[in-house]
Amino acid sequence: MSPARIAIVEDDRIVARDIREQLRRSGYEVVGTAASGEGAREMVARERPDLVLMDIRLEGAEDGIEAAQRVRRDYRVPVIFLTAYADDDTVRRATEAEPFGYLLKPFEDQQLRTAIEMALYKHRAERRLEDSERRYATTLASIGDAVIATDPDARITFMNPVAEALTGWTVAEAAGAAVTEVFRIINEDSRETVEDPVAKVLRLGTVVGLANHTLLIARDGREVPIDDCGSPIIDDAGEISGAVLVFRDITERRQMDEALREAQNQLALVARLTRLGELAASIAHEVNQPLTAIMSNAETCLRYLDEARAAAERMVGNSARAGEVVKSIRSLASRSTPALSPVDINELVRDVVDLLRGDVRRSGTTLRLELESGLARVTGDGVQLQQVLLNLVTNALEALVEVPEGERIVRVQTAMEGTCHVTVTVEDSGPGLDASLADKIFEPLYTTKRDGMGLGLSICRSIVEAHGGRIGATRRDAAQRGTVFVFTIPVRNDAD
């Protein structure tokens, strides 16, 4: 893996030289230095570094904070502020530039390296989240159903092109408008206004559907028969942060239904005419063939609609999961207290297995689950604990790369330790851990992998210890290859 490419923006040549030497000692590549905000932007545009170390007080009219804002906006390059100033006004302005770190001079090599590695890690996580959101938006824009999303006040925040076409509103025109102004629906028979499904979703917090014979009144007065469902959008705190409507024009389906009824009527007539002889029977046979094709096409259409809806629901779930993971990482980095709630460890293990099912299958690994029934719930942050188990199982799979297929085994076991702790064991049949590294592998930035960052197991230990538990690693006995990771978490105290 190539060393990270760092740009230095510092108007004191001696300090810039010292920082350059610190970076080189830590194994980074310095792409250049600049003494002004204007020079910094020119250097970033030319060199496209992985990260910029930016002094706040610079030569010229543009200070480091202004330069950082432009670098972040124009080039999406992360910035760490290096400064001797920490007054409230400077910190406030620096925060508005969304830096990835803030180091006060003077600082040691290890402090600088840690800040850089955390910034690069956070930047990669942010880019992955942006990519996920971009794929989510692209998927919603390309599916055949119309999609409208709202905020908690039932005001529109998103519409895909299908929703724009059916309602007659563009997303720019509808943004911020009440959903009832854009999504106007009535009962086809009574012509009375139908209850707003978004209001119902926000009130009940459940998935709701429209009754049959519902018409959408488009902006130009067109009446479009639709069916629809509304679902709540749940934020990281478990609160309802809005709603999403998924609906479709069922005009064609109605025509198909009408054609189907007509074909059925014709078939009934032909059946009555069978008494006229072989000619009538032959006619009935000929009519039945297109009828079967119509029914097959109708079933296929309905199946594709269900698959599209399921794909959109999976994308929403994955985006929410990504948001929870990023929030959890930020909470861990800031050393804030995890959000504690009852967690079913067995259920958590099954969720992780579902997430990694594709990786397990592709790697040719046998995954064995030995989950103790009746396991007491623990007290913890479910997202953070899931990250611990996800990291350990992923490490186990990676340790089996050079093991022959048929011998690749990962075992995940849960059990009670006494009455106060739950133990989770992740065991693999890989080459095994060097006993001298049992403690060292949990240190920040230490790694035995060629492309590793040395943060995964360190983060695991931080999470487990923040939950009042412990984690360790051992080598299996000489007769069996492999490594065993074990962590324990206190059970829930119902008296709390």
Short mmCIF file of C-alpha atoms in Angstrom, two decimals:
data_model
loop_
_atom_site.label_atom_id
_atom_site.label_comp_id
_atom_site.label_asym_id
_atom_site.label_seq_id
_atom_site.Cartn_x
_atom_site.Cartn_y
_atom_site.Cartn_z
CA MET A 1 0.00 0.00 0.00
CA SER A 2 1.45 3.38 -1.02
CA PRO A 3 2.19 5.86 1.79
CA ALA A 4 -0.33 8.66 2.30
CA ARG A 5 0.53 11.83 0.36
CA ILE A 6 0.48 14.88 2.66
CA ALA A 7 0.58 18.62 1.81
CA ILE A 8 1.90 21.14 4.37
CA VAL A 9 0.56 24.72 4.59
CA GLU A 10 2.72 26.71 7.06
CA ASP A 11 4.15 30.25 6.70
CA ASP A 12 7.04 29.62 9.12
CA ARG A 13 9.75 27.89 7.08
CA ILE A 14 11.47 26.38 10.13
CA VAL A 15 8.21 24.92 11.46
CA ALA A 16 7.33 23.65 7.96
CA ARG A 17 10.72 21.94 7.73
CA ASP A 18 10.25 20.29 11.15
CA ILE A 19 6.78 19.02 10.18
CA ARG A 20 8.17 17.65 6.92
CA GLU A 21 10.80 15.68 8.87
CA GLN A 22 8.19 14.37 11.30
CA LEU A 23 6.08 13.13 8.40
CA ARG A 24 9.02 11.45 6.70
CA ARG A 25 9.99 9.70 9.94
CA SER A 26 6.43 8.36 10.14
CA GLY A 27 6.59 7.00 6.59
CA TYR A 28 4.42 9.57 4.81
CA GLU A 29 5.14 11.23 1.44
CA VAL A 30 5.24 15.05 1.50
CA VAL A 31 3.97 16.40 -1.85
CA GLY A 32 4.87 20.04 -1.13
CA THR A 33 4.56 23.06 1.14
CA ALA A 34 2.82 26.42 0.83
CA ALA A 35 2.90 29.58 2.95
CA SER A 36 -0.45 31.18 1.97
CA GLY A 37 -4.05 30.20 1.43
CA GLU A 38 -3.83 30.96 -2.27
CA GLY A 39 -0.68 28.86 -2.58
CA ALA A 40 -2.36 26.04 -0.67
CA ARG A 41 -5.26 25.87 -3.12
CA GLU A 42 -2.91 25.91 -6.11
CA MET A 43 -0.83 23.09 -4.58
CA VAL A 44 -3.91 20.97 -3.81
CA ALA A 45 -5.26 21.49 -7.34
CA ARG A 46 -1.91 20.42 -8.78
CA GLU A 47 -0.88 17.56 -6.48
CA ARG A 48 -4.24 16.22 -5.24
CA PRO A 49 -2.85 15.03 -1.87
CA ASP A 50 -4.60 12.59 0.43
CA LEU A 51 -4.59 15.11 3.32
CA VAL A 52 -3.59 18.71 4.08
CA LEU A 53 -1.92 19.90 7.32
CA MET A 54 -3.06 23.54 7.56
CA ASP A 55 -1.80 26.33 9.82
CA ILE A 56 -4.56 28.82 10.70
CA ARG A 57 -2.44 31.99 10.67
CA LEU A 58 -1.00 32.41 7.15
CA GLU A 59 0.54 35.04 4.93
CA GLY A 60 -1.78 37.05 2.70
CA ALA A 61 -5.44 38.03 2.92
CA GLU A 62 -6.77 34.47 3.16
CA ASP A 63 -6.18 32.61 6.42
CA GLY A 64 -6.02 28.86 6.90
CA ILE A 65 -9.69 28.49 7.84
CA GLU A 66 -10.87 30.17 4.63
CA ALA A 67 -8.39 28.13 2.59
CA ALA A 68 -9.55 24.89 4.28
CA GLN A 69 -13.18 25.67 3.46
CA ARG A 70 -12.34 26.11 -0.22
CA VAL A 71 -10.12 23.04 -0.35
CA ARG A 72 -12.88 20.93 1.24
CA ARG A 73 -15.56 22.38 -1.04
CA ASP A 74 -13.65 22.26 -4.34
CA TYR A 75 -11.42 19.17 -3.96
CA ARG A 76 -12.98 17.06 -1.17
CA VAL A 77 -9.57 16.73 0.52
CA PRO A 78 -9.54 16.32 4.34
CA VAL A 79 -7.79 19.02 6.39
CA ILE A 80 -6.14 18.90 9.85
CA PHE A 81 -5.48 22.25 11.52
CA LEU A 82 -2.05 22.67 13.13
CA THR A 83 -2.02 25.82 15.26
CA ALA A 84 -0.81 27.41 18.45
CA TYR A 85 -4.18 29.17 18.92
CA ALA A 86 -7.11 27.65 20.77
CA ASP A 87 -9.26 30.65 21.72
CA ASP A 88 -13.03 30.24 21.48
CA ASP A 89 -13.46 32.36 18.35
CA THR A 90 -10.70 30.51 16.46
CA VAL A 91 -12.07 27.11 17.46
CA ARG A 92 -15.60 28.16 16.45
CA ARG A 93 -14.45 29.35 13.01
CA ALA A 94 -12.28 26.28 12.55
CA THR A 95 -15.20 23.98 13.37
CA GLU A 96 -17.29 25.59 10.62
CA ALA A 97 -14.62 24.48 8.11
CA GLU A 98 -15.40 20.83 9.06
CA PRO A 99 -11.77 19.79 9.73
CA PHE A 100 -10.78 16.19 10.32
CA GLY A 101 -8.50 17.11 13.22
CA TYR A 102 -7.14 20.00 15.33
CA LEU A 103 -3.63 19.73 16.80
CA LEU A 104 -2.07 22.34 19.07
CA LYS A 105 1.61 23.08 18.56
CA PRO A 106 4.01 21.72 19.64
CA PHE A 107 3.12 18.05 19.11
CA GLU A 108 4.95 14.72 19.13
CA ASP A 109 5.40 12.35 16.17
CA GLN A 110 2.93 9.86 17.61
CA GLN A 111 0.27 12.55 18.13
CA LEU A 112 0.66 13.70 14.53
CA ARG A 113 0.57 10.14 13.17
CA THR A 114 -2.53 9.27 15.19
CA ALA A 115 -4.35 12.41 14.04
CA ILE A 116 -3.45 11.68 10.39
CA GLU A 117 -4.53 8.03 10.51
CA MET A 118 -7.84 8.87 12.20
CA ALA A 119 -8.48 11.65 9.67
CA LEU A 120 -7.76 9.36 6.72
CA TYR A 121 -9.96 6.65 8.23
CA LYS A 122 -12.84 9.08 8.83
CA HIS A 123 -12.47 10.48 5.32
CA ARG A 124 -12.67 7.00 3.78
CA ALA A 125 -15.74 6.23 5.90
CA GLU A 126 -17.33 9.50 4.77
CA ARG A 127 -16.62 8.69 1.12
CA ARG A 128 -18.12 5.22 1.53
CA LEU A 129 -21.23 6.76 3.05
CA GLU A 130 -21.46 9.28 0.20
CA ASP A 131 -21.09 6.46 -2.32
CA SER A 132 -23.82 4.50 -0.55
CA GLU A 133 -26.14 7.51 -0.54
CA ARG A 134 -25.37 8.15 -4.22
CA ARG A 135 -26.23 4.54 -5.09
CA TYR A 136 -29.39 4.83 -2.99
CA ALA A 137 -30.47 8.01 -4.79
CA THR A 138 -29.62 6.51 -8.19
CA THR A 139 -31.61 3.39 -7.38
CA LEU A 140 -34.65 5.38 -6.28
CA ALA A 141 -34.37 7.54 -9.40
CA SER A 142 -34.24 4.53 -11.71
CA ILE A 143 -36.91 2.19 -10.29
CA GLY A 144 -40.32 2.03 -11.94
CA ASP A 145 -42.29 3.11 -8.85
CA ALA A 146 -42.79 6.71 -7.80
CA VAL A 147 -41.07 7.69 -4.53
CA ILE A 148 -41.68 10.73 -2.32
CA ALA A 149 -39.81 11.28 0.98
CA THR A 150 -40.76 13.81 3.68
CA ASP A 151 -39.40 15.26 6.90
CA PRO A 152 -41.13 14.90 10.30
CA ASP A 153 -43.39 17.86 9.44
CA ALA A 154 -44.66 16.07 6.31
CA ARG A 155 -42.79 18.44 3.99
CA ILE A 156 -41.24 16.99 0.84
CA THR A 157 -37.46 16.40 0.80
CA PHE A 158 -37.12 14.05 -2.20
CA MET A 159 -39.00 12.95 -5.34
CA ASN A 160 -37.77 10.60 -8.04
CA PRO A 161 -38.50 11.20 -11.76
CA VAL A 162 -41.49 8.82 -11.76
CA ALA A 163 -43.11 10.80 -8.93
CA GLU A 164 -42.42 14.02 -10.83
CA ALA A 165 -44.14 12.63 -13.94
CA LEU A 166 -47.22 11.37 -12.08
CA THR A 167 -47.76 14.44 -9.88
CA GLY A 168 -46.73 17.07 -12.45
CA TRP A 169 -44.37 18.68 -9.91
CA THR A 170 -40.59 18.87 -10.24
CA VAL A 171 -38.50 18.11 -7.18
CA ALA A 172 -37.26 21.73 -7.17
CA GLU A 173 -40.84 23.03 -7.09
CA ALA A 174 -42.02 20.51 -4.49
CA ALA A 175 -39.07 20.73 -2.09
CA GLY A 176 -40.30 22.07 1.25
CA ALA A 177 -43.97 21.96 0.24
CA ALA A 178 -46.56 20.11 2.30
CA VAL A 179 -47.04 16.62 0.89
CA THR A 180 -50.82 17.14 0.69
CA GLU A 181 -50.24 20.00 -1.76
CA VAL A 182 -48.37 17.73 -4.19
CA PHE A 183 -49.81 14.28 -3.43
CA ARG A 184 -53.56 14.97 -3.71
CA ILE A 185 -55.69 11.82 -3.57
CA ILE A 186 -59.44 11.14 -3.62
CA ASN A 187 -61.74 8.12 -3.57
CA GLU A 188 -62.74 7.22 -7.12
CA ASP A 189 -66.33 6.39 -6.23
CA SER A 190 -67.24 8.99 -3.58
CA ARG A 191 -64.87 11.73 -4.88
CA GLU A 192 -64.05 12.51 -1.25
CA THR A 193 -60.51 13.36 -0.12
CA VAL A 194 -58.59 10.35 1.18
CA GLU A 195 -56.65 10.66 4.45
CA ASP A 196 -53.04 11.71 3.88
CA PRO A 197 -50.97 8.50 4.20
CA VAL A 198 -47.90 10.44 5.41
CA ALA A 199 -49.86 11.88 8.34
CA LYS A 200 -51.05 8.38 9.17
CA VAL A 201 -47.51 6.96 9.02
CA LEU A 202 -46.16 9.74 11.25
CA ARG A 203 -49.03 9.25 13.69
CA LEU A 204 -48.93 5.44 13.89
CA GLY A 205 -45.25 4.80 13.14
CA THR A 206 -46.12 1.78 10.96
CA VAL A 207 -46.38 0.88 7.29
CA VAL A 208 -49.77 1.86 5.83
CA GLY A 209 -51.41 1.28 2.45
CA LEU A 210 -54.07 3.03 0.41
CA ALA A 211 -57.56 1.64 -0.03
CA ASN A 212 -58.66 0.42 -3.45
CA HIS A 213 -60.11 2.89 -5.95
CA THR A 214 -57.79 5.76 -5.03
CA LEU A 215 -57.11 8.48 -7.61
CA LEU A 216 -54.11 10.84 -7.67
CA ILE A 217 -55.03 14.33 -8.89
CA ALA A 218 -52.03 15.59 -10.85
CA ARG A 219 -51.05 19.25 -11.03
CA ASP A 220 -52.66 19.59 -14.49
CA GLY A 221 -55.91 17.96 -13.34
CA ARG A 222 -55.20 14.47 -14.67
CA GLU A 223 -56.69 11.65 -12.60
CA VAL A 224 -54.37 8.68 -12.18
CA PRO A 225 -55.49 5.47 -10.44
CA ILE A 226 -52.76 4.40 -8.01
CA ASP A 227 -51.94 2.02 -5.24
CA ASP A 228 -49.41 2.93 -2.63
CA CYS A 229 -47.76 2.25 0.69
CA GLY A 230 -46.16 4.60 3.19
CA SER A 231 -43.39 3.72 5.63
CA PRO A 232 -41.74 5.61 8.50
CA ILE A 233 -38.09 6.71 8.26
CA ILE A 234 -36.37 5.85 11.54
CA ASP A 235 -33.26 7.80 12.59
CA ASP A 236 -30.26 6.56 14.59
CA ALA A 237 -32.03 7.33 17.87
CA GLY A 238 -35.04 5.21 16.93
CA GLU A 239 -37.21 8.27 16.37
CA ILE A 240 -39.39 8.88 13.30
CA SER A 241 -37.57 11.44 11.15
CA GLY A 242 -39.98 11.41 8.22
CA ALA A 243 -41.89 9.13 5.88
CA VAL A 244 -41.51 7.67 2.41
CA LEU A 245 -44.34 7.03 -0.07
CA VAL A 246 -43.99 4.44 -2.81
CA PHE A 247 -46.81 4.44 -5.36
CA ARG A 248 -47.50 3.42 -8.94
CA ASP A 249 -49.88 4.13 -11.81
CA ILE A 250 -52.20 1.11 -12.06
CA THR A 251 -53.96 2.23 -15.25
CA GLU A 252 -52.25 -0.50 -17.26
CA ARG A 253 -52.96 -3.07 -14.59
CA ARG A 254 -56.62 -2.11 -14.64
CA GLN A 255 -56.65 -2.52 -18.41
CA MET A 256 -55.06 -5.91 -18.00
CA ASP A 257 -57.65 -6.85 -15.38
CA GLU A 258 -60.42 -5.70 -17.69
CA ALA A 259 -58.90 -7.68 -20.55
CA LEU A 260 -58.65 -10.67 -18.25
CA ARG A 261 -62.32 -10.37 -17.23
CA GLU A 262 -63.30 -9.99 -20.87
CA ALA A 263 -61.28 -13.04 -21.81
CA GLN A 264 -62.89 -14.99 -18.99
CA ASN A 265 -66.35 -13.94 -20.22
CA GLN A 266 -65.45 -15.07 -23.71
CA LEU A 267 -64.20 -18.36 -22.35
CA ALA A 268 -67.48 -18.88 -20.46
CA LEU A 269 -69.42 -18.19 -23.66
CA VAL A 270 -67.28 -20.63 -25.59
CA ALA A 271 -67.82 -23.24 -22.90
CA ARG A 272 -71.58 -22.89 -23.29
CA LEU A 273 -71.21 -23.34 -27.04
CA THR A 274 -69.32 -26.62 -26.68
CA ARG A 275 -72.68 -28.37 -27.01
CA LEU A 276 -72.65 -27.30 -30.62
CA GLY A 277 -69.88 -29.78 -31.32
CA GLU A 278 -66.22 -30.10 -32.05
CA LEU A 279 -66.05 -26.68 -33.71
CA ALA A 280 -67.01 -24.91 -30.47
CA ALA A 281 -64.47 -26.99 -28.50
CA SER A 282 -61.75 -25.99 -30.95
CA ILE A 283 -62.65 -22.30 -30.56
CA ALA A 284 -62.49 -22.61 -26.76
CA HIS A 285 -59.00 -24.10 -27.04
CA GLU A 286 -57.80 -21.23 -29.22
CA VAL A 287 -59.20 -18.57 -26.85
CA ASN A 288 -57.65 -20.27 -23.81
CA GLN A 289 -54.10 -19.86 -25.15
CA PRO A 290 -54.08 -16.01 -25.18
CA LEU A 291 -55.91 -16.06 -21.85
CA THR A 292 -53.05 -18.07 -20.29
CA ALA A 293 -50.49 -15.68 -21.76
CA ILE A 294 -52.38 -12.68 -20.32
CA MET A 295 -52.48 -14.25 -16.86
CA SER A 296 -48.77 -15.14 -17.03
CA ASN A 297 -47.86 -11.60 -18.03
CA ALA A 298 -49.99 -10.15 -15.25
CA GLU A 299 -48.32 -12.39 -12.66
CA THR A 300 -44.86 -11.49 -13.98
CA CYS A 301 -45.69 -7.78 -13.81
CA LEU A 302 -46.86 -8.06 -10.21
CA ARG A 303 -43.77 -10.07 -9.25
CA TYR A 304 -41.42 -7.46 -10.71
CA LEU A 305 -43.24 -4.72 -8.80
CA ASP A 306 -42.76 -6.64 -5.55
CA GLU A 307 -39.06 -7.18 -6.33
CA ALA A 308 -38.58 -3.48 -7.03
CA ARG A 309 -40.22 -2.55 -3.75
CA ALA A 310 -38.10 -5.10 -1.86
CA ALA A 311 -34.92 -3.71 -3.45
CA ALA A 312 -35.84 -0.16 -2.40
CA GLU A 313 -36.59 -1.33 1.16
CA ARG A 314 -33.21 -3.12 1.35
CA MET A 315 -31.44 0.05 0.10
CA VAL A 316 -33.20 2.15 2.78
CA GLY A 317 -32.20 -0.38 5.43
CA ASN A 318 -28.56 -0.44 4.29
CA SER A 319 -28.34 3.35 4.17
CA ALA A 320 -29.76 3.55 7.68
CA ARG A 321 -27.26 0.91 8.81
CA ALA A 322 -24.40 2.88 7.21
CA GLY A 323 -25.56 6.00 9.04
CA GLU A 324 -25.69 4.10 12.33
CA VAL A 325 -22.17 2.71 11.82
CA VAL A 326 -20.70 6.13 11.00
CA LYS A 327 -22.48 7.68 13.99
CA SER A 328 -21.15 4.86 16.17
CA ILE A 329 -17.57 5.42 14.91
CA ARG A 330 -17.86 9.17 15.59
CA SER A 331 -19.22 8.48 19.07
CA LEU A 332 -16.33 6.10 19.73
CA ALA A 333 -13.74 8.58 18.41
CA SER A 334 -15.12 11.30 20.69
CA ARG A 335 -15.08 8.82 23.63
CA SER A 336 -18.69 9.59 24.45
CA THR A 337 -20.69 7.09 26.51
CA PRO A 338 -22.39 4.48 24.28
CA ALA A 339 -26.19 4.48 24.12
CA LEU A 340 -27.07 1.54 26.34
CA SER A 341 -30.12 -0.66 25.80
CA PRO A 342 -30.96 -4.36 26.13
CA VAL A 343 -29.21 -6.36 23.36
CA ASP A 344 -29.91 -9.97 22.39
CA ILE A 345 -26.43 -11.30 21.53
CA ASN A 346 -27.79 -14.35 19.70
CA GLU A 347 -29.93 -12.12 17.48
CA LEU A 348 -26.91 -9.86 16.92
CA VAL A 349 -24.83 -12.88 15.81
CA ARG A 350 -27.53 -13.91 13.32
CA ASP A 351 -27.67 -10.37 11.89
CA VAL A 352 -23.88 -10.38 11.33
CA VAL A 353 -24.06 -13.81 9.69
CA ASP A 354 -26.74 -12.51 7.31
CA LEU A 355 -24.51 -9.52 6.42
CA LEU A 356 -21.50 -11.76 5.71
CA ARG A 357 -23.36 -14.65 4.08
CA GLY A 358 -22.10 -13.71 0.61
CA ASP A 359 -18.46 -13.41 1.78
CA VAL A 360 -18.68 -16.76 3.57
CA ARG A 361 -20.09 -18.47 0.48
CA ARG A 362 -17.53 -16.95 -1.90
CA SER A 363 -14.60 -17.90 0.36
CA GLY A 364 -15.68 -21.54 0.58
CA THR A 365 -15.80 -21.38 4.38
CA THR A 366 -17.98 -23.46 6.70
CA LEU A 367 -19.54 -21.20 9.35
CA ARG A 368 -20.73 -22.99 12.48
CA LEU A 369 -23.00 -21.32 15.02
CA GLU A 370 -23.23 -22.67 18.58
CA LEU A 371 -25.64 -20.29 20.28
CA GLU A 372 -26.72 -21.04 23.83
CA SER A 373 -30.50 -20.88 24.15
CA GLY A 374 -32.06 -18.73 26.83
CA LEU A 375 -29.07 -16.40 26.84
CA ALA A 376 -29.53 -13.35 29.09
CA ARG A 377 -29.58 -9.96 27.37
CA VAL A 378 -26.60 -7.67 27.79
CA THR A 379 -26.58 -3.92 28.31
CA GLY A 380 -24.94 -2.10 25.41
CA ASP A 381 -24.98 -0.25 22.10
CA GLY A 382 -26.19 -2.77 19.52
CA VAL A 383 -24.49 -1.06 16.58
CA GLN A 384 -21.10 -0.92 18.31
CA LEU A 385 -21.31 -4.54 19.49
CA GLN A 386 -22.29 -5.60 15.98
CA GLN A 387 -19.15 -3.84 14.68
CA VAL A 388 -17.02 -5.86 17.14
CA LEU A 389 -18.44 -9.18 15.97
CA LEU A 390 -18.38 -8.13 12.29
CA ASN A 391 -14.69 -7.23 12.64
CA LEU A 392 -13.78 -10.50 14.36
CA VAL A 393 -15.63 -12.73 11.86
CA THR A 394 -14.17 -10.77 8.90
CA ASN A 395 -10.67 -11.21 10.36
CA ALA A 396 -11.34 -14.93 10.75
CA LEU A 397 -12.40 -15.23 7.09
CA GLU A 398 -9.29 -13.34 5.96
CA ALA A 399 -7.08 -15.65 8.04
CA LEU A 400 -8.31 -18.64 5.98
CA VAL A 401 -7.17 -17.39 2.56
CA GLU A 402 -4.20 -19.77 2.38
CA VAL A 403 -6.03 -22.71 3.99
CA PRO A 404 -7.19 -25.41 1.48
CA GLU A 405 -10.90 -25.42 0.71
CA GLY A 406 -12.72 -28.00 2.79
CA GLU A 407 -10.61 -27.09 5.81
CA ARG A 408 -11.80 -23.49 6.15
CA ILE A 409 -13.94 -23.36 9.29
CA VAL A 410 -15.14 -20.45 11.42
CA ARG A 411 -17.05 -21.15 14.64
CA VAL A 412 -19.06 -18.55 16.55
CA GLN A 413 -20.21 -19.55 20.03
CA THR A 414 -22.22 -17.75 22.71
CA ALA A 415 -22.49 -18.83 26.34
CA MET A 416 -23.13 -17.52 29.85
CA GLU A 417 -20.09 -16.88 32.06
CA GLY A 418 -21.53 -17.33 35.51
CA THR A 419 -24.67 -15.22 35.91
CA CYS A 420 -23.28 -11.77 35.18
CA HIS A 421 -21.58 -11.97 31.77
CA VAL A 422 -22.21 -13.26 28.26
CA THR A 423 -19.19 -14.66 26.39
CA VAL A 424 -18.80 -14.60 22.59
CA THR A 425 -16.11 -16.78 20.97
CA VAL A 426 -14.92 -16.48 17.34
CA GLU A 427 -12.59 -19.33 16.35
CA ASP A 428 -10.96 -20.06 12.97
CA SER A 429 -8.89 -22.89 11.48
CA GLY A 430 -6.23 -20.58 10.04
CA PRO A 431 -2.46 -20.63 10.61
CA GLY A 432 -2.84 -19.34 14.16
CA LEU A 433 -1.66 -16.35 16.18
CA ASP A 434 1.92 -15.91 17.39
CA ALA A 435 1.60 -16.06 21.18
CA SER A 436 3.88 -13.02 21.55
CA LEU A 437 1.34 -10.88 19.66
CA ALA A 438 -1.71 -11.72 21.80
CA ASP A 439 -1.70 -8.27 23.45
CA LYS A 440 0.09 -6.26 20.78
CA ILE A 441 -2.55 -6.82 18.07
CA PHE A 442 -5.00 -4.71 20.10
CA GLU A 443 -2.70 -1.67 20.10
CA PRO A 444 -3.68 1.26 17.81
CA LEU A 445 -1.97 1.28 14.38
CA TYR A 446 -0.35 -2.15 14.86
CA THR A 447 -1.15 -4.61 12.07
CA THR A 448 0.15 -7.85 10.58
CA LYS A 449 -1.73 -7.35 7.31
CA ARG A 450 -0.05 -5.92 4.23
CA ASP A 451 -2.90 -3.45 3.60
CA GLY A 452 -4.08 -3.13 7.20
CA MET A 453 -4.33 0.11 9.20
CA GLY A 454 -4.08 -1.41 12.67
CA LEU A 455 -7.36 0.14 13.83
CA GLY A 456 -9.92 -2.70 13.68
CA LEU A 457 -8.94 -4.67 16.79
CA SER A 458 -8.04 -1.47 18.66
CA ILE A 459 -11.56 -0.17 18.03
CA CYS A 460 -12.98 -3.55 19.11
CA ARG A 461 -11.14 -3.34 22.42
CA SER A 462 -12.29 0.26 22.96
CA ILE A 463 -15.92 -0.73 22.34
CA VAL A 464 -15.79 -3.79 24.60
CA GLU A 465 -14.06 -1.94 27.45
CA ALA A 466 -16.50 0.98 27.11
CA HIS A 467 -19.23 -1.60 27.77
CA GLY A 468 -17.46 -2.83 30.90
CA GLY A 469 -16.27 -6.03 29.23
CA ARG A 470 -12.95 -7.54 28.18
CA ILE A 471 -11.50 -9.05 25.01
CA GLY A 472 -8.51 -11.30 24.30
CA ALA A 473 -6.94 -13.61 21.73
CA THR A 474 -5.17 -16.96 22.04
CA ARG A 475 -3.75 -19.62 19.75
CA ARG A 476 -5.52 -22.96 19.61
CA ASP A 477 -3.63 -25.97 20.96
CA ALA A 478 -0.85 -27.64 18.95
CA ALA A 479 -3.17 -30.33 17.59
CA GLN A 480 -5.47 -27.76 16.01
CA ARG A 481 -4.43 -24.75 13.97
CA GLY A 482 -6.18 -21.42 14.32
CA THR A 483 -6.88 -18.43 16.55
CA VAL A 484 -9.56 -17.89 19.20
CA PHE A 485 -10.96 -14.45 20.04
CA VAL A 486 -13.16 -14.14 23.14
CA PHE A 487 -14.99 -11.12 24.49
CA THR A 488 -17.42 -10.77 27.39
CA ILE A 489 -20.15 -8.21 28.06
CA PRO A 490 -22.10 -7.71 31.32
CA VAL A 491 -25.71 -8.88 31.27
CA ARG A 492 -28.57 -6.42 31.67
CA ASN A 493 -29.46 -5.40 35.20
CA ASP A 494 -33.29 -5.25 35.20
CA ALA A 495 -33.18 -3.19 38.37
CA ASP A 496 -31.58 -0.29 36.45
#
